[in-house]
Amino acid sequence: MALTRKRKLKSGTPVWLLSPPRIISHGLSSAASHDIAIIGTGISGALMADALQRVGFSVLVLDRRNIMSGSTPASTALLQSELDVPLTQLEKQLGKSDAARAWIRSAEAVRSLEARVSDLGIDCDWKPRETIYLPGNVLNNDELKLEWAARAAIGMRARYVNRKGLADFSGLSKAGAIITRGNAEADPVKLVQGLWKHFTNEGGTLVNHTEVVDVDQTRLRVRLTTADGKHIMVKHAVFCTGYEVLERARPKGYRIISTWVLATKPQPRKIWKSGSLIWEAADPYLYLRSTADGRIIAGGEDESFSNEEKRDALTPAKVARIAAKAQKLLPEVDFTPEFAWSGCFGESPKGLPAIGPIPGLSRCYAVLGFGGNGITFSMLAAELVSRHIQGLKDPDAELFGL
């Protein structure tokens, strides 16, 4: 019996898999001893392994699939400091202080990730970007101005521009927009491949096709049982299983969402002036970014996940709708899809991740990167869990806890 429900986490061919990743895995040795086991080899697992190995722990990483074959290749890697829930709305849910802390910590996570990519010299097409946040049915233009004022009040690197300012900056024609600095884009597969290469070069152990089916703990140890009956004893275990959520770690209000994406042929001369990330204050929203080889990625049209078959059957209509919406925004671009794919992500009522010790399993941790900031939240999770295991207090741990 598996600990988590196995899902088909993506369908279609993400553009990032033009060059499939090459990562060396190991066999599972019964003689080896490790401090920490991480379950999951996507972006969350990779950043977690890097953070824990960096402070001196011996780390074992396990995955039921091939390495990095879950949700990570379906990511569009818009590395944003902004949360899915507007700051003005989050203030009503959490209060101004906690809402500000959530937004500021997200921005700090992007900076930390950029620094780590630079330190390790990972070639992942990382590029700092500004984000253009357009009005929609969630925030109209007047409400967008209030949102900008709230962001400015907590020190976010944002400014509001009117129609002319937006046209001058990007060529887009909308009533106005918030433009925010401190964001980035990257190739998620190259990013994770670089992290795993460094991890294994430093002596970390990476094992694929090994499924954990049970977990229990004593006062000082965690025992993981694999599908083939092996027992792994470690001091701590971290479940970075993405949207295959460990049942006992599932918070209230959590749900799985389906999302769809297209990537065009390369057309670098058609990319908007600023090259910024673009997204709408809308539901369902549209988002766009470009790639290093001049493609344009557009995505959105999210809806609640029911099953893989229904999600896949909806792909042609969803991709066509995304292309039509993007075409209205950027009429000069050819949005004929050269790649199209769908995937899963998690959604929470407040748009925040859930990270921390699992109730009833104090030596086990879960990383649930809800919302559209998955990679940003993965970096945040690596910081929070690493500090907790070291016995260091993080002032934001309770804000993001399970």
Short mmCIF file of C-alpha atoms in Angstrom, two decimals, residues 136-138 258 280-287 299-303 318 321-322 325:
data_model
loop_
_atom_site.label_atom_id
_atom_site.label_comp_id
_atom_site.label_asym_id
_atom_site.label_seq_id
_atom_site.Cartn_x
_atom_site.Cartn_y
_atom_site.Cartn_z
CA GLY A 136 -8.72 41.51 -14.70
CA ASN A 137 -11.87 40.19 -13.09
CA VAL A 138 -10.13 39.77 -9.69
CA SER A 258 -5.28 21.08 -13.50
CA GLU A 280 -3.38 38.84 -15.03
CA ALA A 281 -5.40 39.63 -11.90
CA ALA A 282 -8.04 37.27 -13.28
CA ASP A 283 -9.67 33.91 -12.68
CA PRO A 284 -8.93 31.96 -14.78
CA TYR A 285 -5.78 33.93 -15.41
CA LEU A 286 -3.38 34.08 -18.33
CA TYR A 287 0.39 34.21 -17.91
CA GLY A 299 -0.63 29.13 -19.80
CA GLY A 300 -3.59 29.11 -17.47
CA GLU A 301 -7.23 28.05 -17.83
CA ASP A 302 -6.97 26.22 -14.50
CA GLU A 303 -9.80 24.13 -13.12
CA LYS A 318 -7.89 24.59 -23.24
CA ARG A 321 -8.49 29.14 -25.48
CA ILE A 322 -5.09 30.11 -24.08
CA LYS A 325 -6.52 35.05 -25.14
#
